[in-house]
Coordinates of C-alpha atoms in Angstrom, one line a residue:
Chain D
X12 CA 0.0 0.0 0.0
X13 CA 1.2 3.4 -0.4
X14 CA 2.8 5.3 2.3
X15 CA 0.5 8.2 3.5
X16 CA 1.5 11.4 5.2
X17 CA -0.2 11.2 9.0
X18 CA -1.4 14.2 10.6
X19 CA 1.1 15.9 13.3
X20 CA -0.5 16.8 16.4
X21 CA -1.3 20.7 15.5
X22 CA -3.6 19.1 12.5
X23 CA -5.4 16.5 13.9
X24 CA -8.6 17.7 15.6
X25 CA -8.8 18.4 19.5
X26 CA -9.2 15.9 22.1
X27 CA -9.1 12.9 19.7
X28 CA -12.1 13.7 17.8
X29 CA -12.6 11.9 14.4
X30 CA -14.3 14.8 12.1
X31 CA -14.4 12.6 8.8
X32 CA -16.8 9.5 8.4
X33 CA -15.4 6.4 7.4
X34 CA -11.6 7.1 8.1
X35 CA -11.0 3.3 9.3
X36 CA -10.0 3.2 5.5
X37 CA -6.6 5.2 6.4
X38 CA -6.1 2.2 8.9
X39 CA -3.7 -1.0 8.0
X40 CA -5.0 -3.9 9.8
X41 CA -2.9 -6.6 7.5
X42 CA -0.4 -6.9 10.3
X43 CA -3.0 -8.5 12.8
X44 CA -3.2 -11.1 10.3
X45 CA -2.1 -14.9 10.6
X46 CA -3.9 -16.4 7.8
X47 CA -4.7 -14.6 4.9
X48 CA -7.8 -16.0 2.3
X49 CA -6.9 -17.3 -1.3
X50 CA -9.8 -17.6 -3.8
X51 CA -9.5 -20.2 -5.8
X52 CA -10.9 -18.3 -8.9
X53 CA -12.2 -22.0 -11.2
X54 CA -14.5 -22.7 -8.2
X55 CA -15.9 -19.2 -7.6
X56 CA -19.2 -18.9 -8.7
X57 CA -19.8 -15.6 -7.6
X58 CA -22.6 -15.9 -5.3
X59 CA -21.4 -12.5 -3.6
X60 CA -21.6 -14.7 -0.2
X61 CA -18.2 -13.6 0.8
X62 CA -18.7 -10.2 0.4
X63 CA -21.6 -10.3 2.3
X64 CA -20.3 -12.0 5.2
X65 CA -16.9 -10.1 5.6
X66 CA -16.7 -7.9 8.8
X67 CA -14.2 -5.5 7.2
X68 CA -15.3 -5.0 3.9
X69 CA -12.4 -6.3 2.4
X70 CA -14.0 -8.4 -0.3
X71 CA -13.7 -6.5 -3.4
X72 CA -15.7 -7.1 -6.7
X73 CA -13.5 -6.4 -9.4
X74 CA -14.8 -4.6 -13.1
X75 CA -14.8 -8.1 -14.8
X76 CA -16.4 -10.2 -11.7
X77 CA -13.8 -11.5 -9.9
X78 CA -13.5 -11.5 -6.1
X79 CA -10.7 -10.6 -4.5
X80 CA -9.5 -9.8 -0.9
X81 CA -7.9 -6.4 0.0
X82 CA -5.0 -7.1 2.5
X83 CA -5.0 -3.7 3.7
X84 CA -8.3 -4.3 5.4
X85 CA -8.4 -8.4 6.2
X86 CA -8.0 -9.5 9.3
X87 CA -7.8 -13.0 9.1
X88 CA -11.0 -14.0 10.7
X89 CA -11.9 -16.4 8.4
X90 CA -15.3 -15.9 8.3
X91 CA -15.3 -15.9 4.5
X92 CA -13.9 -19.2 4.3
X93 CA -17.1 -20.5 6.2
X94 CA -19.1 -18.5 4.4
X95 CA -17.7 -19.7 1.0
X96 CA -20.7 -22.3 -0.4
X97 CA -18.7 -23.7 -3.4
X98 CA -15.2 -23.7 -0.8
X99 CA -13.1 -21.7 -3.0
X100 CA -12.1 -20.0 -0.3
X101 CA -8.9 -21.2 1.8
X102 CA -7.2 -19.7 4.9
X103 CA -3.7 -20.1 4.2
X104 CA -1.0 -19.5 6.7
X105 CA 1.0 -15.6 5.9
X106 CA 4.5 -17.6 5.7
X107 CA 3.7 -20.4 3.4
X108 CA 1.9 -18.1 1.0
Chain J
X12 CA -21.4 42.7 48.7
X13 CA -22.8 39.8 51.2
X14 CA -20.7 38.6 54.5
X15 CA -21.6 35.0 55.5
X16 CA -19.9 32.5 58.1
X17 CA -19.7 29.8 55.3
X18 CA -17.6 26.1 56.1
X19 CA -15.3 25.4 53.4
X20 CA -16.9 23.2 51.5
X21 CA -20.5 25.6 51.4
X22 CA -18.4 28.2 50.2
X23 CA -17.7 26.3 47.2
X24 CA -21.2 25.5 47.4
X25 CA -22.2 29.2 46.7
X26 CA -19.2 29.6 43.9
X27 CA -20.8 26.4 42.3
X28 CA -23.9 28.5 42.1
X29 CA -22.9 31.7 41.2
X30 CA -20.8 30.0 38.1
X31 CA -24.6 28.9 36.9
X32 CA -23.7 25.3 36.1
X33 CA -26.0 22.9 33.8
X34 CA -25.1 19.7 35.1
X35 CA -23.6 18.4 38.6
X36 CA -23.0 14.7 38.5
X37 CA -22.2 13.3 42.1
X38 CA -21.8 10.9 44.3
X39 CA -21.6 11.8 48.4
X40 CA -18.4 11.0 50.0
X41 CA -16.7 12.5 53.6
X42 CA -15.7 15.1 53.5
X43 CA -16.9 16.2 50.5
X44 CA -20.4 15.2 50.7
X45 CA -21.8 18.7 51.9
X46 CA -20.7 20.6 48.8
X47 CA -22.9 18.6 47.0
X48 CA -25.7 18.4 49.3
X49 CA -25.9 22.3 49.4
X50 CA -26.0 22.0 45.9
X51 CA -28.5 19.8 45.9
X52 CA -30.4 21.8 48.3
X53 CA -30.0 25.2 45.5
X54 CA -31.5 23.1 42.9
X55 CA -33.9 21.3 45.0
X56 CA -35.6 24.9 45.8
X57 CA -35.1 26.5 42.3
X58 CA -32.6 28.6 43.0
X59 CA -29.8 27.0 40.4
X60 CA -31.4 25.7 37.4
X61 CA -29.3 23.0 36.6
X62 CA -29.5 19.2 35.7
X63 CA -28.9 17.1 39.1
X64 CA -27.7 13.6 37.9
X65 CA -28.0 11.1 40.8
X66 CA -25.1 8.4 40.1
X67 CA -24.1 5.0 41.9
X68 CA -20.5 6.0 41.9
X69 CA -17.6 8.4 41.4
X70 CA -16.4 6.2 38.4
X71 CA -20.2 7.1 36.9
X72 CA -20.4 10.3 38.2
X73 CA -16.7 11.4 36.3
X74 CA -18.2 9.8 33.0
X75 CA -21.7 11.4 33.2
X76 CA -19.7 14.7 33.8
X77 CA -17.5 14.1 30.8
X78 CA -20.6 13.3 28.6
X79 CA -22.1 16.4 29.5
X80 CA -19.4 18.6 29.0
X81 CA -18.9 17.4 25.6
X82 CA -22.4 18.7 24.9
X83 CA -20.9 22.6 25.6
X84 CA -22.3 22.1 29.4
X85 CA -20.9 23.8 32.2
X86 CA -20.2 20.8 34.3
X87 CA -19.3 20.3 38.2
X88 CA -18.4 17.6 40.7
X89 CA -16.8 17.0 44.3
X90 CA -15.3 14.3 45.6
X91 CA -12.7 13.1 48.4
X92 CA -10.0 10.0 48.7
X93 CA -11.8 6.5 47.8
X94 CA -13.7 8.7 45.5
X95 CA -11.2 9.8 43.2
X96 CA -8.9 6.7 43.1
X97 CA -12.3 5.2 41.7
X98 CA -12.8 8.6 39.2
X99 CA -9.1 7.2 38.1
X100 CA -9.1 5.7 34.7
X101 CA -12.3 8.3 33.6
X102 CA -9.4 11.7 34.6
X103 CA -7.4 10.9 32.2
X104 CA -10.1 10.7 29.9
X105 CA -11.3 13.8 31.0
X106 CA -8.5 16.1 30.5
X107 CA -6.9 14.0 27.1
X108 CA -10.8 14.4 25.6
X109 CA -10.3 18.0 26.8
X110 CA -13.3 18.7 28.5
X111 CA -13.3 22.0 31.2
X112 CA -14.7 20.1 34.1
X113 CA -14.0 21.4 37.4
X114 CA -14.3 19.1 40.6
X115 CA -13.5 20.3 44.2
X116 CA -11.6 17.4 45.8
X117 CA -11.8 17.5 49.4
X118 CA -8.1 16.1 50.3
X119 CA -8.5 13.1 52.9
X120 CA -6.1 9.8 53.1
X121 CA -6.2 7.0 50.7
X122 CA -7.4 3.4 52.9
X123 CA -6.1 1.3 54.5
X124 CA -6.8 1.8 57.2
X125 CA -9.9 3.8 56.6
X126 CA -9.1 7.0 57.2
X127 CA -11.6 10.1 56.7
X128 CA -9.2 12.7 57.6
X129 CA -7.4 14.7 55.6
X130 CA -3.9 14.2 54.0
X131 CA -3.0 14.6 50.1
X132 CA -2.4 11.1 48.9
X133 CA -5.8 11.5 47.1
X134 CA -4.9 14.5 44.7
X135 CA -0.8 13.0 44.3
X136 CA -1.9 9.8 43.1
X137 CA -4.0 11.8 40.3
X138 CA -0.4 14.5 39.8
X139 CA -0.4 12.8 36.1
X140 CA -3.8 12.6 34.8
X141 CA -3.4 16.3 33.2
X142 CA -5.7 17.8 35.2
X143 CA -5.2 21.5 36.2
X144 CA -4.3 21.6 40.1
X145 CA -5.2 24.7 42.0
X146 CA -5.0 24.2 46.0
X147 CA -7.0 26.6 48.2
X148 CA -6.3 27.2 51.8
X149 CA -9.2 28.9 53.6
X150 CA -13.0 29.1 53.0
X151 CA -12.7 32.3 50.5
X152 CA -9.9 30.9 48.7
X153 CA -11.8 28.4 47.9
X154 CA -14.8 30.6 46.6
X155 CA -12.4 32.4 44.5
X156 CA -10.7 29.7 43.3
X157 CA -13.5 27.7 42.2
X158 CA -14.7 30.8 40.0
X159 CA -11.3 31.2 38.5
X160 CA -11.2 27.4 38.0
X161 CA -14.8 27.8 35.5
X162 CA -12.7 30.7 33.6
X163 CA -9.7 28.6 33.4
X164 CA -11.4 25.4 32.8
X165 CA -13.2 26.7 29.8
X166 CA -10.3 28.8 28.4
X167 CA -8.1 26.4 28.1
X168 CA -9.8 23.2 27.7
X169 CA -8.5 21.4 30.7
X170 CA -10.5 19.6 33.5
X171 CA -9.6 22.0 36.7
X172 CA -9.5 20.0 40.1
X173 CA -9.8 22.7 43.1
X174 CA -8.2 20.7 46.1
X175 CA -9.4 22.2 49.8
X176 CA -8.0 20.5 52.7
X177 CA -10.6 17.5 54.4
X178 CA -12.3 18.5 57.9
X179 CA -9.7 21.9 58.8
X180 CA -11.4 23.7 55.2
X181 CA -14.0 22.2 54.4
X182 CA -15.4 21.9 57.8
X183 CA -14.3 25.2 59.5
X184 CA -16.4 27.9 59.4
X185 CA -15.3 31.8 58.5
X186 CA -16.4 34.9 57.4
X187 CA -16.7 34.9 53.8
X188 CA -17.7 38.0 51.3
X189 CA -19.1 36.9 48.4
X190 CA -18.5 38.0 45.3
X191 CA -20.6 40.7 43.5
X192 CA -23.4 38.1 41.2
X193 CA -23.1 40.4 38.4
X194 CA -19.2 40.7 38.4
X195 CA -19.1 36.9 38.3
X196 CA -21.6 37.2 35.3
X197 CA -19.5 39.2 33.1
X198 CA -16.2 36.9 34.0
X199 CA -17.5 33.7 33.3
X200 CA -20.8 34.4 31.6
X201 CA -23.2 31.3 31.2
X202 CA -22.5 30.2 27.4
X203 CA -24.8 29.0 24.8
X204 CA -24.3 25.5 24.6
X205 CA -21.4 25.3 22.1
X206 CA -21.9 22.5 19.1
X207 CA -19.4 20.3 20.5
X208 CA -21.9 17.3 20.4
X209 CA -24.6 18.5 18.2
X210 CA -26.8 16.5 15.4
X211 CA -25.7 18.7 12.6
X212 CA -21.7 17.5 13.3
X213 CA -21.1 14.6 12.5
X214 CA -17.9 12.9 14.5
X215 CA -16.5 10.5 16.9
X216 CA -15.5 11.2 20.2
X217 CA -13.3 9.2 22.2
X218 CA -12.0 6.7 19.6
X219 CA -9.4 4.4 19.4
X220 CA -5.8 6.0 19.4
X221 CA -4.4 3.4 17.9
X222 CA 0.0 3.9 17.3
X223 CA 0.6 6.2 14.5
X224 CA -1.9 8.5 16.5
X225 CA -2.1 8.3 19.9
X226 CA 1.1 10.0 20.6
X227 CA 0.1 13.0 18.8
X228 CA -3.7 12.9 20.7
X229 CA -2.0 12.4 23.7
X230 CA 0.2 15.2 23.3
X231 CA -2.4 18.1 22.6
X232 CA -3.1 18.0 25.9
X233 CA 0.6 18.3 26.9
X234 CA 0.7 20.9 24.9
X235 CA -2.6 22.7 26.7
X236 CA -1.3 22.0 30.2
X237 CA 2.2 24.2 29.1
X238 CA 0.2 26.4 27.2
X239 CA -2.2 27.1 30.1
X240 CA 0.6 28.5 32.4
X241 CA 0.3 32.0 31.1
X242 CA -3.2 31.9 29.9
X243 CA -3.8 31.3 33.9
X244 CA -1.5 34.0 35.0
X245 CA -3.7 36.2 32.9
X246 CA -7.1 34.8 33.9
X247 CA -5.9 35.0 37.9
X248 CA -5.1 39.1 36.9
X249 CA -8.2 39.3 35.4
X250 CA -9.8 38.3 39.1
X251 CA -8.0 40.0 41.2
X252 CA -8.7 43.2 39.2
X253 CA -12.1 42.4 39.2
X254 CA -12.8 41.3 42.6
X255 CA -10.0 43.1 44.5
X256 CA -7.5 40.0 45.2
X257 CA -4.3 39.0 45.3
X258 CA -3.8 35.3 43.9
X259 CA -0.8 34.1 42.4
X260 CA 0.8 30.8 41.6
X261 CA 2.9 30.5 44.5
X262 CA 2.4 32.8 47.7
X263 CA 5.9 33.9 49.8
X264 CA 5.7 34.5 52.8
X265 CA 8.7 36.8 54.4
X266 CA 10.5 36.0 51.5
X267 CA 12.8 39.0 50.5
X268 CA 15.5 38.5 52.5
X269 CA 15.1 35.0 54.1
X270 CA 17.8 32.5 54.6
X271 CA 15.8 29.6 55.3
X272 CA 12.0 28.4 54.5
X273 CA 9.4 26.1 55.0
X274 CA 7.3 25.3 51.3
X275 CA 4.1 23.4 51.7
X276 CA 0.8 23.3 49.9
X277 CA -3.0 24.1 51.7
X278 CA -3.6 24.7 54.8
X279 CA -0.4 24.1 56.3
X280 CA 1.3 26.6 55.5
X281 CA -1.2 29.1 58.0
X282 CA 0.3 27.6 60.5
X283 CA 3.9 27.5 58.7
X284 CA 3.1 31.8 58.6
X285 CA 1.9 32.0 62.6
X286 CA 5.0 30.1 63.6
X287 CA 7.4 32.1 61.1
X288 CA 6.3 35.1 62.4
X289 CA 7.1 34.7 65.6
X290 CA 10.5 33.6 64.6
X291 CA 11.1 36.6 62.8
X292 CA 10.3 39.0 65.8
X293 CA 13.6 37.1 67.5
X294 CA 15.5 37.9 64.4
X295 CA 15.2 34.9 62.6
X296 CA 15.0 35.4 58.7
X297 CA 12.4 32.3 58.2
X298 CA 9.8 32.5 55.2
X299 CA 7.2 31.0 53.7
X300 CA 6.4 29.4 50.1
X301 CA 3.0 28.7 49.4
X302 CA 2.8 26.5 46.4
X303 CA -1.3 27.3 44.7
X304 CA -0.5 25.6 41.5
X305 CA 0.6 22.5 41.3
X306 CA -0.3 21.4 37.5
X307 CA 1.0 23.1 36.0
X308 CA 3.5 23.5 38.9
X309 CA 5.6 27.1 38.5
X310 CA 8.9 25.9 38.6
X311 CA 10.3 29.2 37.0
X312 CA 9.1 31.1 39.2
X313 CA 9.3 28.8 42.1
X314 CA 13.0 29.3 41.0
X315 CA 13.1 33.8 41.0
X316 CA 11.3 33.4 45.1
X317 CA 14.1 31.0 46.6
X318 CA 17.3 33.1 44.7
X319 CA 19.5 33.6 47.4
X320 CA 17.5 31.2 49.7
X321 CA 20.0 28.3 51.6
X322 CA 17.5 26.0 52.5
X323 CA 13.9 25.0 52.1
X324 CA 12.2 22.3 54.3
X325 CA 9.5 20.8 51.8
X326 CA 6.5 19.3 53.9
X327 CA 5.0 16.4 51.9
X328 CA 1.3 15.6 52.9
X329 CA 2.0 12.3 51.0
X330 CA 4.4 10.3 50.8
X331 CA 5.8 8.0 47.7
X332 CA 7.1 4.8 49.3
X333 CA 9.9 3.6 47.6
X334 CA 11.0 6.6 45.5
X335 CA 13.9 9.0 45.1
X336 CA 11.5 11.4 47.9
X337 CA 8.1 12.4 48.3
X338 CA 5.3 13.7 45.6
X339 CA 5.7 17.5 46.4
X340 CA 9.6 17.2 47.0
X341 CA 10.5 15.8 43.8
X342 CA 8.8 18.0 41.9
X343 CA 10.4 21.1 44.0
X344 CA 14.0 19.2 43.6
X345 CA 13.6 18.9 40.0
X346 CA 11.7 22.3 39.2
X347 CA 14.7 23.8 40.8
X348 CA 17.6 21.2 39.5
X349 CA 18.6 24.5 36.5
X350 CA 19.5 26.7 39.5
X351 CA 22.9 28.0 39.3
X352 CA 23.2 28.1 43.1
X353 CA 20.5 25.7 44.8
X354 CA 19.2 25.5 48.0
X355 CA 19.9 22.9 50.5
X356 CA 16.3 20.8 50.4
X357 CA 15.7 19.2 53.5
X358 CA 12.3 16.8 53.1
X359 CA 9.9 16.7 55.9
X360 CA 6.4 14.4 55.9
X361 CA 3.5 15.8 57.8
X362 CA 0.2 15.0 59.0
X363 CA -0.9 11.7 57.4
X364 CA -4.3 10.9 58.2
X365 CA -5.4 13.6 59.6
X366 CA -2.9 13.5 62.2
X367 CA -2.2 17.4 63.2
X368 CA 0.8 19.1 63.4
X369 CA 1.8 21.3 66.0
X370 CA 3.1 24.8 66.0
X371 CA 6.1 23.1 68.1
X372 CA 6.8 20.8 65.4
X373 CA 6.4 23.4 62.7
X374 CA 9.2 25.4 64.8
X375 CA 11.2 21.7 64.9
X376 CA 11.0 21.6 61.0
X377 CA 12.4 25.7 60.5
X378 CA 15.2 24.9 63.1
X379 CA 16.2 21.5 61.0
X380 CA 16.0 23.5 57.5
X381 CA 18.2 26.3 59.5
X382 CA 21.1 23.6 60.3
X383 CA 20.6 22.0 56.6
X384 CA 20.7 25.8 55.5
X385 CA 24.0 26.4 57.7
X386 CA 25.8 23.1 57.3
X387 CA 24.6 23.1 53.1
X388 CA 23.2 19.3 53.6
X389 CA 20.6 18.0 53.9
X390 CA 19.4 14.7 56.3
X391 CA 17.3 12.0 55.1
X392 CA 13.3 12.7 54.9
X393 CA 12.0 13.4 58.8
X394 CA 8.8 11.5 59.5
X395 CA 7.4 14.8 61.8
X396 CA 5.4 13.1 64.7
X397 CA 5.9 9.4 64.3
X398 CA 5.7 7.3 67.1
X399 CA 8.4 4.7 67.0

């Protein structure tokens, strides 16, 4: 991911406040991460289900169909992998992959 | 101008009042509890209009003040000892959320054994929790003070705690003018409830903080703390023009030409006055330092009083088991550790618990700073009036 400039302490708002809606994009979570999702794209059958199911929002639907996971954003939970009907989806350890 | 024999704590009472809060959120506790109950008594029979939350605790009443200062809410509370070690974790949130809260704290010894007299464990344990420290010693300095603490408060966007010693302030009855209504109007007049939490703004308060930006949340309120030590020189001008007074950050006592002093914070130091008075009418040149401020503590100037001064006997109220000295002493030592040519600091603990101490051990702890002054060192901390 690309390297963003954070705030210094004279920028951000007082007191902690958060002034934006939906800044938990600005936030990498991939380092929390011990297993990371692969879809296996042959037995996808794009039912959406993973999409629907992840916590984070880190199922993406690309322009020509596909599902794919952003790392930025996964977690790991493997909630996706349950939720995967046709199992495409496998929770493979960060090291091995 | 009114006159009325007022305790302590009822002054603050009638300050609370006169400052027009919206919301007191509090929970009884010796000796605080009969700030709070006059309080209770003004709203009760319509003369404060303000929001009275009943809580089931200290750690409730801290966050139901917080809440409601985030609303724009001028917000109050009291509290003592047990009390504030269970407001602990919901301080820091306080002053790091940067709400103006301001919260007597009737000083009395932290348990065990249970103790309800007074000593200043309670307010040392919270030194770090960035709240603004002002520490009143008689009944009217504690009306003032907890005026100026509203002005402050809101001005700089820091929590103010007002700390009045248990029982021998808060308890002890004396003449007390009260302020003109009007005068306290125009220097903190009630405010339109600022947007802070409003419907039309959309944010998040008190989020997570998580690495890359908790350092920098955490040190706004650094920043206010250092930044408030001139805006509170100013404000404390501004009241004593107003109202005829004389508060400063520290008060010296026979300080111009003395060799040696006693430094101590509250009420102690009256007595630390009566008995260096009579020393100086047998020639002694003994003063005085009254330390008002402790966050943010006036090192600078502490430093321009004691130029020229060979020792200072620093009375702890508290102590800090374990550690280099007590709360008040370290901070003195290192406050003054830039000095070209520092006084001998000789560290004395009084008065835990309640326990009083005489005008005969006040004159014991001048004669030890003398010799420390005279010899230029110091002895190891002296436990005044413990029983072996």
């Amino acid at each position: 991911m690309s390297k963003r400039r954070l705030k210094g302490w004279k920028e951000i708002p007082m007191g902690g406040m958060v002034t934006e809606p939906g800044s938990s994009v600005e936030f990498d979570v991939s380092a929390w991460r011990t297993f990371k999702p692969v879809i296996d794209q042959s037995k996808c059958t794009k039912c959406g289900l993973c999409w629907i199911y992840c916590p984070e929002a880190a199922i993406v639907i690309k322009e020509d169909g596909r599902y794919e996971v952003d790392l930025t954003f996964c977690k790991g939970c493997g909630i996706c992998e349950r939720a995967c009907a046709p199992r495409a989806i496998t929770m493979v350890k960060e090291e091995s992959a | 101008m009114k006159r009325l024999g007022l305790s302590g704590n009822y002054a603050v009472a009638y300050a609370v009042k006169m400052a027009d809060v919206d919301v007191i959120a509090a929970y009884p506790i010796t000796p605080q509890t009969t700030i709070v109950e006059k309080l209770s008594d003004f709203v009760a029979n319509g003369e404060l209009d303000a929001e009275y939350v009943n809580v089931e605790s200290e750690h409730s009443a801290m966050s139901a003040c917080v809440g409601a200062s985030l609303t724009g809410a001028r917000v109050f509370t009291a509290t003592s000892s047990q009390g504030l070690a269970y407001m602990h974790e919901v301080l820091f949130m306080a002053s790091a959320l940067r709400t103006p809260i301001v919260m007597t704290n009737v000083n009395r010894a932290l348990s065990a054994p249970l103790n309800i007299w007074n000593d200043h464990s309670d307010a040392m344990a919270e030194r770090d929790s960035g709240w603004i420290q002002l520490w009143a010693s008689s009944a009217q300095e504690a009306l003032d003070t907890t005026i100026e603490a509203f002005k402050i408060a809101e001005d700089v966007l820091l929590p103010v705690m007002v700390n009045i010693d248990g029982f021998i302030v808060s308890h002890t009855y004396e003449p007390v003018t009260l302020p003109d209504e009007g005068e306290v109007k125009r220097y903190i007049p009630s405010k339109p409830l600022t947007n802070r939490l409003s419907p039309r703004l959309a944010y998040s308060v008190g989020v997570v903080g998580p690495p890359e930006y908790y350092y920098e949340m955490k040190y706004q309120a650094v920043d206010a703390m250092e930044r408030s030590r001139q805006r509170i020189k100013e404000i404390e001008a501004d009241f004593n023009r107003r109202f005829g007074k004389d508060y400063k950050d520290i008060n010296a006592y026979y300080m111009e030409d003395a060799e040696y002093a006693l430094l101590a914070m509250g009420s102690m130091t009256g007595t630390a006055r009566v008995v260096a008075e009579s020393l100086r009418r047998r020639g002694e040149r003994a003063g005085v330092v009254s330390i008002r401020w402790f966050r943010p503590f006036p090192f600078e100037r502490l430093a321009e009083i004691l130029e020229g001064v060979r020792g200072i006997g620093v009375m702890d109220r508290a102590v800090t088991p374990g550690g280099p000295s007590n709360p008040l002493f370290v901070d003195v030592a290192s406050g003054l550790y830039g000095m070209a040519e520092r006084p001998v600091l000789q560290s004395f603990v009084a008065g835990l618990g309640g326990r009083d101490v005489s005008t005969d051990e006040f004159g014991m702890m001048f004669s030890k700073t003398k010799e420390a002054a005279r010899s230029g060192r110091a002895g190891p901390c002296i436990y005044v009036g413990l029983r072996e």
